[in-house]
Amino acid sequence: MVNHELIKKITIYSFSNQVNSTNKTLDSLSDEQLALEIAPGKNSGIYLLGHLTAVHDFLLPLLGFGDKLFPELFEVFIKNSDKSGLVKPTAQQLRKQWSEVNAILLSKISALSVDDLFAKHTSVSEEDFVKEPHRNRLNVIMSRISHLAYHSGQMALLKKS
Amino acid sequence: MVNHELIKKITIYSFSNQVNSTNKTLDSLSDEQLALEIAPGKNSGIYLLGHLTAVHDFLLPLLGFGDKLFPELFEVFIKNSDKSGLVKPTAQQLRKQWSEVNAILLSKISALSVDDLFAKHTSVSEEDFVKEPHRNRLNVIMSRISHLAYHSGQMALLKKS
């Protein structure tokens, strides 16, 4: 296996690893626990789950995989904060959406060729991509893995010590 | 620039990006804030800073860059938990050590060739590496970036809302 094939393997491994680790935390939390703030005055677990689902949903158009599955999440979980007063979906619904969007992402990323992985994402112009060739799909995926890890560490605080 | 050269660029970018983002959080926290628990009953900020420093220090031998700079941190921040009763270095000292270890890591990673990045890390045997070629330096670095993001998200909770 040549180096650049390994890149794809490591990307998929890193992504699914972080999703699985987050799922383990989610599975250990009841819906009631998820409704709590991760620390006094901070975001609730359910807001973070919605935020992560909305951000991963946004990866679909960004990576050129098609339209968002749940565009309604953007308003509640990206554009607005936890305490906006906007009605949130139930924990049960968000758990399902989270699982759905990651299944599709993983299958689409797995189907990419290595060249596709190094191709530009949809929010960078052809001109800018010539100057900044690192603004590719791989870079976006890596950045979202870190974003997921960041909030996953916060949600883990809801687990009983 | 060919694909595999971009990998190195993206790796360095991801690593330094996450370190910089963590440093921004650390810079916004006083030593007193860092001494607080990130959530009731959970790890203190200073324990997390020590833990991250110890884990990054361990990357030096793991990536074949030489001995640990601060081997004494292992006992306090990896082997034992926050409430162990073991004496911790001061926040000032840990901030300095954190900064030092990342400067060396970044310089060593930047000096690697792309082939070096895909070479095995030191805790995998030659035999296992033949079977599992993804157990390379790149994979270790990616996993530590996620680890850093995970705890960085927790430390960020110490910031005033």
PDB file of C-alpha atoms in Angstrom:
ATOM      1  CA  MET A   1       0.000   0.000   0.000  1.00  0.00           C
ATOM      2  CA  VAL A   2       1.495   3.315  -1.008  1.00  0.00           C
ATOM      3  CA  ASN A   3       1.609   6.323   1.257  1.00  0.00           C
ATOM      4  CA  HIS A   4      -1.288   8.205  -0.209  1.00  0.00           C
ATOM      5  CA  GLU A   5      -3.608   5.191   0.096  1.00  0.00           C
ATOM      6  CA  LEU A   6      -2.741   5.087   3.772  1.00  0.00           C
ATOM      7  CA  ILE A   7      -3.899   8.667   4.098  1.00  0.00           C
ATOM      8  CA  LYS A   8      -7.407   7.633   3.242  1.00  0.00           C
ATOM      9  CA  LYS A   9      -7.257   4.779   5.711  1.00  0.00           C
ATOM     10  CA  ILE A  10      -5.999   7.070   8.487  1.00  0.00           C
ATOM     11  CA  THR A  11      -8.634   9.711   7.695  1.00  0.00           C
ATOM     12  CA  ILE A  12     -11.472   7.199   7.881  1.00  0.00           C
ATOM     13  CA  TYR A  13      -9.972   5.632  10.971  1.00  0.00           C
ATOM     14  CA  SER A  14      -9.636   9.008  12.725  1.00  0.00           C
ATOM     15  CA  PHE A  15     -13.145  10.089  11.812  1.00  0.00           C
ATOM     16  CA  SER A  16     -14.886   6.871  12.787  1.00  0.00           C
ATOM     17  CA  ASN A  17     -12.769   6.555  15.905  1.00  0.00           C
ATOM     18  CA  GLN A  18     -13.857   9.959  17.166  1.00  0.00           C
ATOM     19  CA  VAL A  19     -17.495   9.344  16.246  1.00  0.00           C
ATOM     20  CA  ASN A  20     -17.430   5.963  18.028  1.00  0.00           C
ATOM     21  CA  SER A  21     -15.869   7.466  21.104  1.00  0.00           C
ATOM     22  CA  THR A  22     -18.520  10.211  21.167  1.00  0.00           C
ATOM     23  CA  ASN A  23     -21.240   7.594  20.691  1.00  0.00           C
ATOM     24  CA  LYS A  24     -19.924   5.679  23.671  1.00  0.00           C
ATOM     25  CA  THR A  25     -20.347   8.819  25.770  1.00  0.00           C
ATOM     26  CA  LEU A  26     -23.818   9.467  24.325  1.00  0.00           C
ATOM     27  CA  ASP A  27     -24.899   5.888  24.993  1.00  0.00           C
ATOM     28  CA  SER A  28     -23.832   6.234  28.607  1.00  0.00           C
ATOM     29  CA  LEU A  29     -26.019   9.324  29.104  1.00  0.00           C
ATOM     30  CA  SER A  30     -29.768   9.266  29.641  1.00  0.00           C
ATOM     31  CA  ASP A  31     -31.925  11.869  27.887  1.00  0.00           C
ATOM     32  CA  GLU A  32     -32.316  13.532  31.286  1.00  0.00           C
ATOM     33  CA  GLN A  33     -28.547  13.773  31.765  1.00  0.00           C
ATOM     34  CA  LEU A  34     -28.172  15.137  28.249  1.00  0.00           C
ATOM     35  CA  ALA A  35     -30.579  17.947  29.112  1.00  0.00           C
ATOM     36  CA  LEU A  36     -28.235  19.199  31.850  1.00  0.00           C
ATOM     37  CA  GLU A  37     -25.604  21.916  31.491  1.00  0.00           C
ATOM     38  CA  ILE A  38     -22.088  20.496  31.063  1.00  0.00           C
ATOM     39  CA  ALA A  39     -20.914  23.016  33.681  1.00  0.00           C
ATOM     40  CA  PRO A  40     -22.848  25.732  35.546  1.00  0.00           C
ATOM     41  CA  GLY A  41     -24.071  28.354  33.067  1.00  0.00           C
ATOM     42  CA  LYS A  42     -22.589  26.556  30.035  1.00  0.00           C
ATOM     43  CA  ASN A  43     -24.168  24.713  27.101  1.00  0.00           C
ATOM     44  CA  SER A  44     -26.427  21.739  27.727  1.00  0.00           C
ATOM     45  CA  GLY A  45     -25.519  18.310  26.427  1.00  0.00           C
ATOM     46  CA  ILE A  46     -28.491  18.361  24.086  1.00  0.00           C
ATOM     47  CA  TYR A  47     -27.400  21.672  22.589  1.00  0.00           C
ATOM     48  CA  LEU A  48     -23.944  20.207  21.931  1.00  0.00           C
ATOM     49  CA  LEU A  49     -25.458  17.113  20.320  1.00  0.00           C
ATOM     50  CA  GLY A  50     -27.623  19.322  18.098  1.00  0.00           C
ATOM     51  CA  HIS A  51     -24.644  21.552  17.305  1.00  0.00           C
ATOM     52  CA  LEU A  52     -22.480  18.589  16.315  1.00  0.00           C
ATOM     53  CA  THR A  53     -25.283  17.120  14.209  1.00  0.00           C
ATOM     54  CA  ALA A  54     -25.834  20.450  12.424  1.00  0.00           C
ATOM     55  CA  VAL A  55     -22.093  20.900  11.786  1.00  0.00           C
ATOM     56  CA  HIS A  56     -21.719  17.361  10.438  1.00  0.00           C
ATOM     57  CA  ASP A  57     -24.858  17.834   8.327  1.00  0.00           C
ATOM     58  CA  PHE A  58     -23.235  20.905   6.827  1.00  0.00           C
ATOM     59  CA  LEU A  59     -20.296  18.722   5.783  1.00  0.00           C
ATOM     60  CA  LEU A  60     -22.535  17.081   3.163  1.00  0.00           C
ATOM     61  CA  PRO A  61     -22.737  20.148   0.877  1.00  0.00           C
ATOM     62  CA  LEU A  62     -19.252  21.335   1.891  1.00  0.00           C
ATOM     63  CA  LEU A  63     -17.658  18.074   0.770  1.00  0.00           C
ATOM     64  CA  GLY A  64     -19.846  17.934  -2.338  1.00  0.00           C
ATOM     65  CA  PHE A  65     -21.913  14.976  -1.108  1.00  0.00           C
ATOM     66  CA  GLY A  66     -25.312  16.580  -1.661  1.00  0.00           C
ATOM     67  CA  ASP A  67     -27.815  18.625   0.279  1.00  0.00           C
ATOM     68  CA  LYS A  68     -28.126  18.800   4.046  1.00  0.00           C
ATOM     69  CA  LEU A  69     -30.405  16.179   5.560  1.00  0.00           C
ATOM     70  CA  PHE A  70     -31.609  18.394   8.408  1.00  0.00           C
ATOM     71  CA  PRO A  71     -31.321  22.039   7.303  1.00  0.00           C
ATOM     72  CA  GLU A  72     -33.659  23.134  10.108  1.00  0.00           C
ATOM     73  CA  LEU A  73     -30.909  22.416  12.656  1.00  0.00           C
ATOM     74  CA  PHE A  74     -28.757  25.282  11.383  1.00  0.00           C
ATOM     75  CA  GLU A  75     -30.972  27.992  12.877  1.00  0.00           C
ATOM     76  CA  VAL A  76     -31.261  26.402  16.308  1.00  0.00           C
ATOM     77  CA  PHE A  77     -27.787  24.949  16.781  1.00  0.00           C
ATOM     78  CA  ILE A  78     -25.344  27.024  14.735  1.00  0.00           C
ATOM     79  CA  LYS A  79     -26.897  30.437  14.263  1.00  0.00           C
ATOM     80  CA  ASN A  80     -28.263  30.619  17.792  1.00  0.00           C
ATOM     81  CA  SER A  81     -27.024  29.752  21.242  1.00  0.00           C
ATOM     82  CA  ASP A  82     -28.404  27.254  23.729  1.00  0.00           C
ATOM     83  CA  LYS A  83     -30.404  29.859  25.612  1.00  0.00           C
ATOM     84  CA  SER A  84     -32.089  31.320  22.497  1.00  0.00           C
ATOM     85  CA  GLY A  85     -35.495  30.072  23.532  1.00  0.00           C
ATOM     86  CA  LEU A  86     -35.940  28.326  20.174  1.00  0.00           C
ATOM     87  CA  VAL A  87     -37.621  24.927  20.402  1.00  0.00           C
ATOM     88  CA  LYS A  88     -35.131  22.057  20.175  1.00  0.00           C
ATOM     89  CA  PRO A  89     -35.843  18.603  18.778  1.00  0.00           C
ATOM     90  CA  THR A  90     -36.060  15.838  21.390  1.00  0.00           C
ATOM     91  CA  ALA A  91     -32.931  13.997  22.489  1.00  0.00           C
ATOM     92  CA  GLN A  92     -34.331  10.872  20.866  1.00  0.00           C
ATOM     93  CA  GLN A  93     -34.706  12.610  17.515  1.00  0.00           C
ATOM     94  CA  LEU A  94     -31.254  14.199  17.689  1.00  0.00           C
ATOM     95  CA  ARG A  95     -29.621  10.890  18.571  1.00  0.00           C
ATOM     96  CA  LYS A  96     -31.217   9.396  15.451  1.00  0.00           C
ATOM     97  CA  GLN A  97     -30.194  12.323  13.241  1.00  0.00           C
ATOM     98  CA  TRP A  98     -26.652  12.249  14.601  1.00  0.00           C
ATOM     99  CA  SER A  99     -26.380   8.588  13.794  1.00  0.00           C
ATOM    100  CA  GLU A 100     -27.858   9.047  10.303  1.00  0.00           C
ATOM    101  CA  VAL A 101     -25.633  11.905   9.252  1.00  0.00           C
ATOM    102  CA  ASN A 102     -22.471  10.125  10.366  1.00  0.00           C
ATOM    103  CA  ALA A 103     -23.422   6.912   8.601  1.00  0.00           C
ATOM    104  CA  ILE A 104     -23.842   8.816   5.341  1.00  0.00           C
ATOM    105  CA  LEU A 105     -20.660  10.834   5.847  1.00  0.00           C
ATOM    106  CA  LEU A 106     -18.617   7.731   6.547  1.00  0.00           C
ATOM    107  CA  SER A 107     -19.990   5.924   3.526  1.00  0.00           C
ATOM    108  CA  LYS A 108     -19.385   8.954   1.250  1.00  0.00           C
ATOM    109  CA  ILE A 109     -15.868   9.550   2.584  1.00  0.00           C
ATOM    110  CA  SER A 110     -15.055   5.867   2.147  1.00  0.00           C
ATOM    111  CA  ALA A 111     -16.202   6.032  -1.467  1.00  0.00           C
ATOM    112  CA  LEU A 112     -13.858   8.934  -2.282  1.00  0.00           C
ATOM    113  CA  SER A 113     -10.723   8.267  -4.277  1.00  0.00           C
ATOM    114  CA  VAL A 114      -7.499   9.590  -2.803  1.00  0.00           C
ATOM    115  CA  ASP A 115      -7.514  12.291  -5.497  1.00  0.00           C
ATOM    116  CA  ASP A 116     -11.032  13.274  -4.422  1.00  0.00           C
ATOM    117  CA  LEU A 117      -9.789  13.623  -0.872  1.00  0.00           C
ATOM    118  CA  PHE A 118      -7.217  16.125  -2.072  1.00  0.00           C
ATOM    119  CA  ALA A 119      -9.671  18.005  -4.252  1.00  0.00           C
ATOM    120  CA  LYS A 120     -10.965  21.363  -3.113  1.00  0.00           C
ATOM    121  CA  HIS A 121     -14.050  21.616  -0.937  1.00  0.00           C
ATOM    122  CA  THR A 122     -17.032  23.593  -2.204  1.00  0.00           C
ATOM    123  CA  SER A 123     -16.490  26.812  -0.257  1.00  0.00           C
ATOM    124  CA  VAL A 124     -13.118  27.609  -1.842  1.00  0.00           C
ATOM    125  CA  SER A 125     -12.901  29.091  -5.349  1.00  0.00           C
ATOM    126  CA  GLU A 126     -10.796  27.554  -8.140  1.00  0.00           C
ATOM    127  CA  GLU A 127      -8.513  30.612  -8.011  1.00  0.00           C
ATOM    128  CA  ASP A 128      -7.936  30.433  -4.261  1.00  0.00           C
ATOM    129  CA  PHE A 129      -7.385  26.687  -4.411  1.00  0.00           C
ATOM    130  CA  VAL A 130      -4.460  27.159  -6.801  1.00  0.00           C
ATOM    131  CA  LYS A 131      -2.826  29.426  -4.216  1.00  0.00           C
ATOM    132  CA  GLU A 132      -3.905  27.390  -1.175  1.00  0.00           C
ATOM    133  CA  PRO A 133      -4.003  23.717  -2.189  1.00  0.00           C
ATOM    134  CA  HIS A 134      -4.334  22.569   1.414  1.00  0.00           C
ATOM    135  CA  ARG A 135      -7.934  23.840   1.428  1.00  0.00           C
ATOM    136  CA  ASN A 136      -9.115  20.418   0.387  1.00  0.00           C
ATOM    137  CA  ARG A 137     -11.614  17.862   1.640  1.00  0.00           C
ATOM    138  CA  LEU A 138      -9.008  16.167   3.810  1.00  0.00           C
ATOM    139  CA  ASN A 139      -8.277  19.380   5.680  1.00  0.00           C
ATOM    140  CA  VAL A 140     -11.974  20.006   6.300  1.00  0.00           C
ATOM    141  CA  ILE A 141     -12.464  16.480   7.625  1.00  0.00           C
ATOM    142  CA  MET A 142      -9.434  16.789   9.927  1.00  0.00           C
ATOM    143  CA  SER A 143     -10.737  20.064  11.271  1.00  0.00           C
ATOM    144  CA  ARG A 144     -14.169  18.566  11.971  1.00  0.00           C
ATOM    145  CA  ILE A 145     -12.590  15.631  13.810  1.00  0.00           C
ATOM    146  CA  SER A 146     -10.957  18.134  16.173  1.00  0.00           C
ATOM    147  CA  HIS A 147     -14.230  20.044  16.500  1.00  0.00           C
ATOM    148  CA  LEU A 148     -15.973  16.810  17.441  1.00  0.00           C
ATOM    149  CA  ALA A 149     -13.267  15.905  19.972  1.00  0.00           C
ATOM    150  CA  TYR A 150     -13.535  19.390  21.525  1.00  0.00           C
ATOM    151  CA  HIS A 151     -17.246  19.080  22.257  1.00  0.00           C
ATOM    152  CA  SER A 152     -17.034  15.379  23.023  1.00  0.00           C
ATOM    153  CA  GLY A 153     -14.695  16.208  25.900  1.00  0.00           C
ATOM    154  CA  GLN A 154     -17.325  18.613  27.179  1.00  0.00           C
ATOM    155  CA  MET A 155     -20.209  16.144  26.892  1.00  0.00           C
ATOM    156  CA  ALA A 156     -18.148  13.551  28.766  1.00  0.00           C
ATOM    157  CA  LEU A 157     -18.448  15.787  31.832  1.00  0.00           C
ATOM    158  CA  LEU A 158     -22.108  14.791  32.095  1.00  0.00           C
ATOM    159  CA  LYS A 159     -21.097  11.228  32.928  1.00  0.00           C
ATOM    160  CA  LYS A 160     -21.267  10.323  36.587  1.00  0.00           C
ATOM    161  CA  SER A 161     -17.755  10.394  38.111  1.00  0.00           C
TER     162      SER A 161
ATOM    163  CA  MET B   1       2.972  20.315  -4.903  1.00  0.00           C
ATOM    164  CA  VAL B   2       2.060  16.630  -4.969  1.00  0.00           C
ATOM    165  CA  ASN B   3      -0.515  15.081  -2.683  1.00  0.00           C
ATOM    166  CA  HIS B   4       1.811  13.523  -0.179  1.00  0.00           C
ATOM    167  CA  GLU B   5       3.666  16.797   0.367  1.00  0.00           C
ATOM    168  CA  LEU B   6       0.347  18.376   1.204  1.00  0.00           C
ATOM    169  CA  ILE B   7      -0.154  15.779   3.901  1.00  0.00           C
ATOM    170  CA  LYS B   8       2.799  17.135   5.801  1.00  0.00           C
ATOM    171  CA  LYS B   9       1.505  20.659   5.416  1.00  0.00           C
ATOM    172  CA  ILE B  10      -1.957  19.672   6.664  1.00  0.00           C
ATOM    173  CA  THR B  11      -0.477  17.716   9.582  1.00  0.00           C
ATOM    174  CA  ILE B  12       1.633  20.654  10.736  1.00  0.00           C
ATOM    175  CA  TYR B  13      -1.253  23.033  10.170  1.00  0.00           C
ATOM    176  CA  SER B  14      -3.662  20.846  12.202  1.00  0.00           C
ATOM    177  CA  PHE B  15      -1.204  20.384  15.035  1.00  0.00           C
ATOM    178  CA  SER B  16      -0.161  24.018  15.342  1.00  0.00           C
ATOM    179  CA  ASN B  17      -3.731  25.186  14.875  1.00  0.00           C
ATOM    180  CA  GLN B  18      -4.943  23.137  17.812  1.00  0.00           C
ATOM    181  CA  VAL B  19      -1.978  24.145  19.977  1.00  0.00           C
ATOM    182  CA  ASN B  20      -2.573  27.824  19.155  1.00  0.00           C
ATOM    183  CA  SER B  21      -6.241  27.552  19.927  1.00  0.00           C
ATOM    184  CA  THR B  22      -5.453  25.904  23.278  1.00  0.00           C
ATOM    185  CA  ASN B  23      -2.867  28.595  24.008  1.00  0.00           C
ATOM    186  CA  LYS B  24      -5.463  31.265  23.375  1.00  0.00           C
ATOM    187  CA  THR B  25      -7.645  29.649  26.038  1.00  0.00           C
ATOM    188  CA  LEU B  26      -4.695  29.293  28.428  1.00  0.00           C
ATOM    189  CA  ASP B  27      -3.696  32.926  27.915  1.00  0.00           C
ATOM    190  CA  SER B  28      -7.223  34.023  28.791  1.00  0.00           C
ATOM    191  CA  LEU B  29      -7.125  32.155  32.114  1.00  0.00           C
ATOM    192  CA  SER B  30      -5.379  33.385  35.251  1.00  0.00           C
ATOM    193  CA  ASP B  31      -3.427  30.887  37.367  1.00  0.00           C
ATOM    194  CA  GLU B  32      -6.267  31.124  39.885  1.00  0.00           C
ATOM    195  CA  GLN B  33      -8.864  30.203  37.261  1.00  0.00           C
ATOM    196  CA  LEU B  34      -6.669  27.333  36.090  1.00  0.00           C
ATOM    197  CA  ALA B  35      -6.660  25.934  39.626  1.00  0.00           C
ATOM    198  CA  LEU B  36     -10.459  25.540  39.537  1.00  0.00           C
ATOM    199  CA  GLU B  37     -12.358  22.387  38.581  1.00  0.00           C
ATOM    200  CA  ILE B  38     -13.698  22.524  34.996  1.00  0.00           C
ATOM    201  CA  ALA B  39     -17.047  21.277  36.369  1.00  0.00           C
ATOM    202  CA  PRO B  40     -18.056  20.281  39.905  1.00  0.00           C
ATOM    203  CA  GLY B  41     -16.076  17.211  40.992  1.00  0.00           C
ATOM    204  CA  LYS B  42     -14.133  17.011  37.714  1.00  0.00           C
ATOM    205  CA  ASN B  43     -10.468  17.641  36.842  1.00  0.00           C
ATOM    206  CA  SER B  44      -8.911  21.024  37.524  1.00  0.00           C
ATOM    207  CA  GLY B  45      -7.557  23.135  34.690  1.00  0.00           C
ATOM    208  CA  ILE B  46      -4.042  22.758  36.036  1.00  0.00           C
ATOM    209  CA  TYR B  47      -4.328  18.972  36.050  1.00  0.00           C
ATOM    210  CA  LEU B  48      -5.427  19.066  32.410  1.00  0.00           C
ATOM    211  CA  LEU B  49      -2.539  21.351  31.487  1.00  0.00           C
ATOM    212  CA  GLY B  50      -0.114  18.987  33.244  1.00  0.00           C
ATOM    213  CA  HIS B  51      -1.756  15.980  31.594  1.00  0.00           C
ATOM    214  CA  LEU B  52      -1.491  17.518  28.128  1.00  0.00           C
ATOM    215  CA  THR B  53       2.126  18.513  28.749  1.00  0.00           C
ATOM    216  CA  ALA B  54       3.006  14.984  29.935  1.00  0.00           C
ATOM    217  CA  VAL B  55       1.240  13.385  26.951  1.00  0.00           C
ATOM    218  CA  HIS B  56       2.962  15.701  24.466  1.00  0.00           C
ATOM    219  CA  ASP B  57       6.288  15.117  26.231  1.00  0.00           C
ATOM    220  CA  PHE B  58       5.758  11.391  25.728  1.00  0.00           C
ATOM    221  CA  LEU B  59       5.449  12.050  21.988  1.00  0.00           C
ATOM    222  CA  LEU B  60       9.183  12.805  21.867  1.00  0.00           C
ATOM    223  CA  PRO B  61      10.316   9.200  22.457  1.00  0.00           C
ATOM    224  CA  LEU B  62       7.226   7.777  20.706  1.00  0.00           C
ATOM    225  CA  LEU B  63       8.005   9.648  17.495  1.00  0.00           C
ATOM    226  CA  GLY B  64      11.720   8.892  17.797  1.00  0.00           C
ATOM    227  CA  PHE B  65      12.679  12.500  18.585  1.00  0.00           C
ATOM    228  CA  GLY B  66      14.666  11.720  21.742  1.00  0.00           C
ATOM    229  CA  ASP B  67      14.076  11.499  25.466  1.00  0.00           C
ATOM    230  CA  LYS B  68      11.266  13.149  27.386  1.00  0.00           C
ATOM    231  CA  LEU B  69      12.057  16.637  28.612  1.00  0.00           C
ATOM    232  CA  PHE B  70       9.958  16.361  31.787  1.00  0.00           C
ATOM    233  CA  PRO B  71       9.749  12.661  32.761  1.00  0.00           C
ATOM    234  CA  GLU B  72       8.616  13.590  36.282  1.00  0.00           C
ATOM    235  CA  LEU B  73       5.240  14.684  34.895  1.00  0.00           C
ATOM    236  CA  PHE B  74       4.275  11.118  33.978  1.00  0.00           C
ATOM    237  CA  GLU B  75       3.696  10.024  37.576  1.00  0.00           C
ATOM    238  CA  VAL B  76       1.582  13.041  38.545  1.00  0.00           C
ATOM    239  CA  PHE B  77      -0.401  13.644  35.363  1.00  0.00           C
ATOM    240  CA  ILE B  78      -0.726  10.316  33.544  1.00  0.00           C
ATOM    241  CA  LYS B  79      -0.327   7.560  36.110  1.00  0.00           C
ATOM    242  CA  ASN B  80      -2.335   9.362  38.762  1.00  0.00           C
ATOM    243  CA  SER B  81      -5.513  11.370  38.862  1.00  0.00           C
ATOM    244  CA  ASP B  82      -6.045  14.993  39.862  1.00  0.00           C
ATOM    245  CA  LYS B  83      -7.028  14.102  43.433  1.00  0.00           C
ATOM    246  CA  SER B  84      -3.982  11.855  44.070  1.00  0.00           C
ATOM    247  CA  GLY B  85      -2.525  14.239  46.627  1.00  0.00           C
ATOM    248  CA  LEU B  86       0.784  14.314  44.723  1.00  0.00           C
ATOM    249  CA  VAL B  87       2.414  17.744  44.578  1.00  0.00           C
ATOM    250  CA  LYS B  88       1.884  19.462  41.227  1.00  0.00           C
ATOM    251  CA  PRO B  89       4.249  21.972  39.608  1.00  0.00           C
ATOM    252  CA  THR B  90       3.028  25.558  39.648  1.00  0.00           C
ATOM    253  CA  ALA B  91       0.835  26.859  36.823  1.00  0.00           C
ATOM    254  CA  GLN B  92       3.688  29.138  35.804  1.00  0.00           C
ATOM    255  CA  GLN B  93       6.086  26.213  35.456  1.00  0.00           C
ATOM    256  CA  LEU B  94       3.568  24.079  33.554  1.00  0.00           C
ATOM    257  CA  ARG B  95       2.757  26.906  31.148  1.00  0.00           C
ATOM    258  CA  LYS B  96       6.500  27.147  30.398  1.00  0.00           C
ATOM    259  CA  GLN B  97       6.894  23.389  29.973  1.00  0.00           C
ATOM    260  CA  TRP B  98       3.807  23.192  27.752  1.00  0.00           C
ATOM    261  CA  SER B  99       5.222  25.884  25.535  1.00  0.00           C
ATOM    262  CA  GLU B 100       8.669  24.262  25.396  1.00  0.00           C
ATOM    263  CA  VAL B 101       7.497  20.785  24.524  1.00  0.00           C
ATOM    264  CA  ASN B 102       5.256  22.022  21.721  1.00  0.00           C
ATOM    265  CA  ALA B 103       7.996  24.202  20.236  1.00  0.00           C
ATOM    266  CA  ILE B 104      10.296  21.174  20.044  1.00  0.00           C
ATOM    267  CA  LEU B 105       7.567  18.901  18.689  1.00  0.00           C
ATOM    268  CA  LEU B 106       6.635  21.372  15.999  1.00  0.00           C
ATOM    269  CA  SER B 107      10.231  21.863  14.949  1.00  0.00           C
ATOM    270  CA  LYS B 108      10.894  18.095  14.878  1.00  0.00           C
ATOM    271  CA  ILE B 109       7.695  17.316  12.978  1.00  0.00           C
ATOM    272  CA  SER B 110       8.487  20.063  10.475  1.00  0.00           C
ATOM    273  CA  ALA B 111      11.933  18.545   9.908  1.00  0.00           C
ATOM    274  CA  LEU B 112      10.489  15.101   9.038  1.00  0.00           C
ATOM    275  CA  SER B 113      10.418  13.988   5.435  1.00  0.00           C
ATOM    276  CA  VAL B 114       7.086  12.713   4.160  1.00  0.00           C
ATOM    277  CA  ASP B 115       8.519   9.183   4.261  1.00  0.00           C
ATOM    278  CA  ASP B 116       9.453   9.710   7.908  1.00  0.00           C
ATOM    279  CA  LEU B 117       5.879  10.735   8.618  1.00  0.00           C
ATOM    280  CA  PHE B 118       4.714   7.407   7.243  1.00  0.00           C
ATOM    281  CA  ALA B 119       7.370   5.425   9.080  1.00  0.00           C
ATOM    282  CA  LYS B 120       6.391   3.402  12.122  1.00  0.00           C
ATOM    283  CA  HIS B 121       6.392   4.936  15.565  1.00  0.00           C
ATOM    284  CA  THR B 122       8.592   3.411  18.252  1.00  0.00           C
ATOM    285  CA  SER B 123       5.952   1.421  20.132  1.00  0.00           C
ATOM    286  CA  VAL B 124       5.056  -0.831  17.188  1.00  0.00           C
ATOM    287  CA  SER B 125       7.305  -3.742  16.193  1.00  0.00           C
ATOM    288  CA  GLU B 126       8.668  -4.232  12.660  1.00  0.00           C
ATOM    289  CA  GLU B 127       6.496  -7.353  12.306  1.00  0.00           C
ATOM    290  CA  ASP B 128       3.288  -5.645  13.388  1.00  0.00           C
ATOM    291  CA  PHE B 129       4.011  -2.643  11.191  1.00  0.00           C
ATOM    292  CA  VAL B 130       4.092  -4.871   8.103  1.00  0.00           C
ATOM    293  CA  LYS B 131       0.568  -6.041   8.965  1.00  0.00           C
ATOM    294  CA  GLU B 132      -0.680  -2.638  10.179  1.00  0.00           C
ATOM    295  CA  PRO B 133       1.081   0.070   8.136  1.00  0.00           C
ATOM    296  CA  HIS B 134      -1.248   2.764   9.419  1.00  0.00           C
ATOM    297  CA  ARG B 135       0.491   2.596  12.810  1.00  0.00           C
ATOM    298  CA  ASN B 136       2.816   5.351  11.727  1.00  0.00           C
ATOM    299  CA  ARG B 137       3.907   8.723  13.042  1.00  0.00           C
ATOM    300  CA  LEU B 138       1.144  10.512  11.174  1.00  0.00           C
ATOM    301  CA  ASN B 139      -1.532   8.436  12.859  1.00  0.00           C
ATOM    302  CA  VAL B 140      -0.051   9.118  16.299  1.00  0.00           C
ATOM    303  CA  ILE B 141       0.070  12.855  15.631  1.00  0.00           C
ATOM    304  CA  MET B 142      -3.536  12.890  14.398  1.00  0.00           C
ATOM    305  CA  SER B 143      -4.662  11.025  17.477  1.00  0.00           C
ATOM    306  CA  ARG B 144      -2.855  13.482  19.768  1.00  0.00           C
ATOM    307  CA  ILE B 145      -4.466  16.430  17.988  1.00  0.00           C
ATOM    308  CA  SER B 146      -7.876  14.964  18.872  1.00  0.00           C
ATOM    309  CA  HIS B 147      -6.727  14.309  22.425  1.00  0.00           C
ATOM    310  CA  LEU B 148      -5.657  17.936  22.724  1.00  0.00           C
ATOM    311  CA  ALA B 149      -8.961  19.184  21.281  1.00  0.00           C
ATOM    312  CA  TYR B 150     -10.886  16.989  23.730  1.00  0.00           C
ATOM    313  CA  HIS B 151      -9.242  18.508  26.802  1.00  0.00           C
ATOM    314  CA  SER B 152      -9.042  21.960  25.279  1.00  0.00           C
ATOM    315  CA  GLY B 153     -12.838  21.981  25.062  1.00  0.00           C
ATOM    316  CA  GLN B 154     -12.922  21.178  28.762  1.00  0.00           C
ATOM    317  CA  MET B 155     -10.429  23.870  29.758  1.00  0.00           C
ATOM    318  CA  ALA B 156     -12.416  26.424  27.777  1.00  0.00           C
ATOM    319  CA  LEU B 157     -15.207  26.000  30.330  1.00  0.00           C
ATOM    320  CA  LEU B 158     -13.060  27.881  32.839  1.00  0.00           C
ATOM    321  CA  LYS B 159     -13.407  31.057  30.786  1.00  0.00           C
ATOM    322  CA  LYS B 160     -15.930  33.535  32.065  1.00  0.00           C
ATOM    323  CA  SER B 161     -19.143  33.307  30.024  1.00  0.00           C
TER     324      SER B 161
END
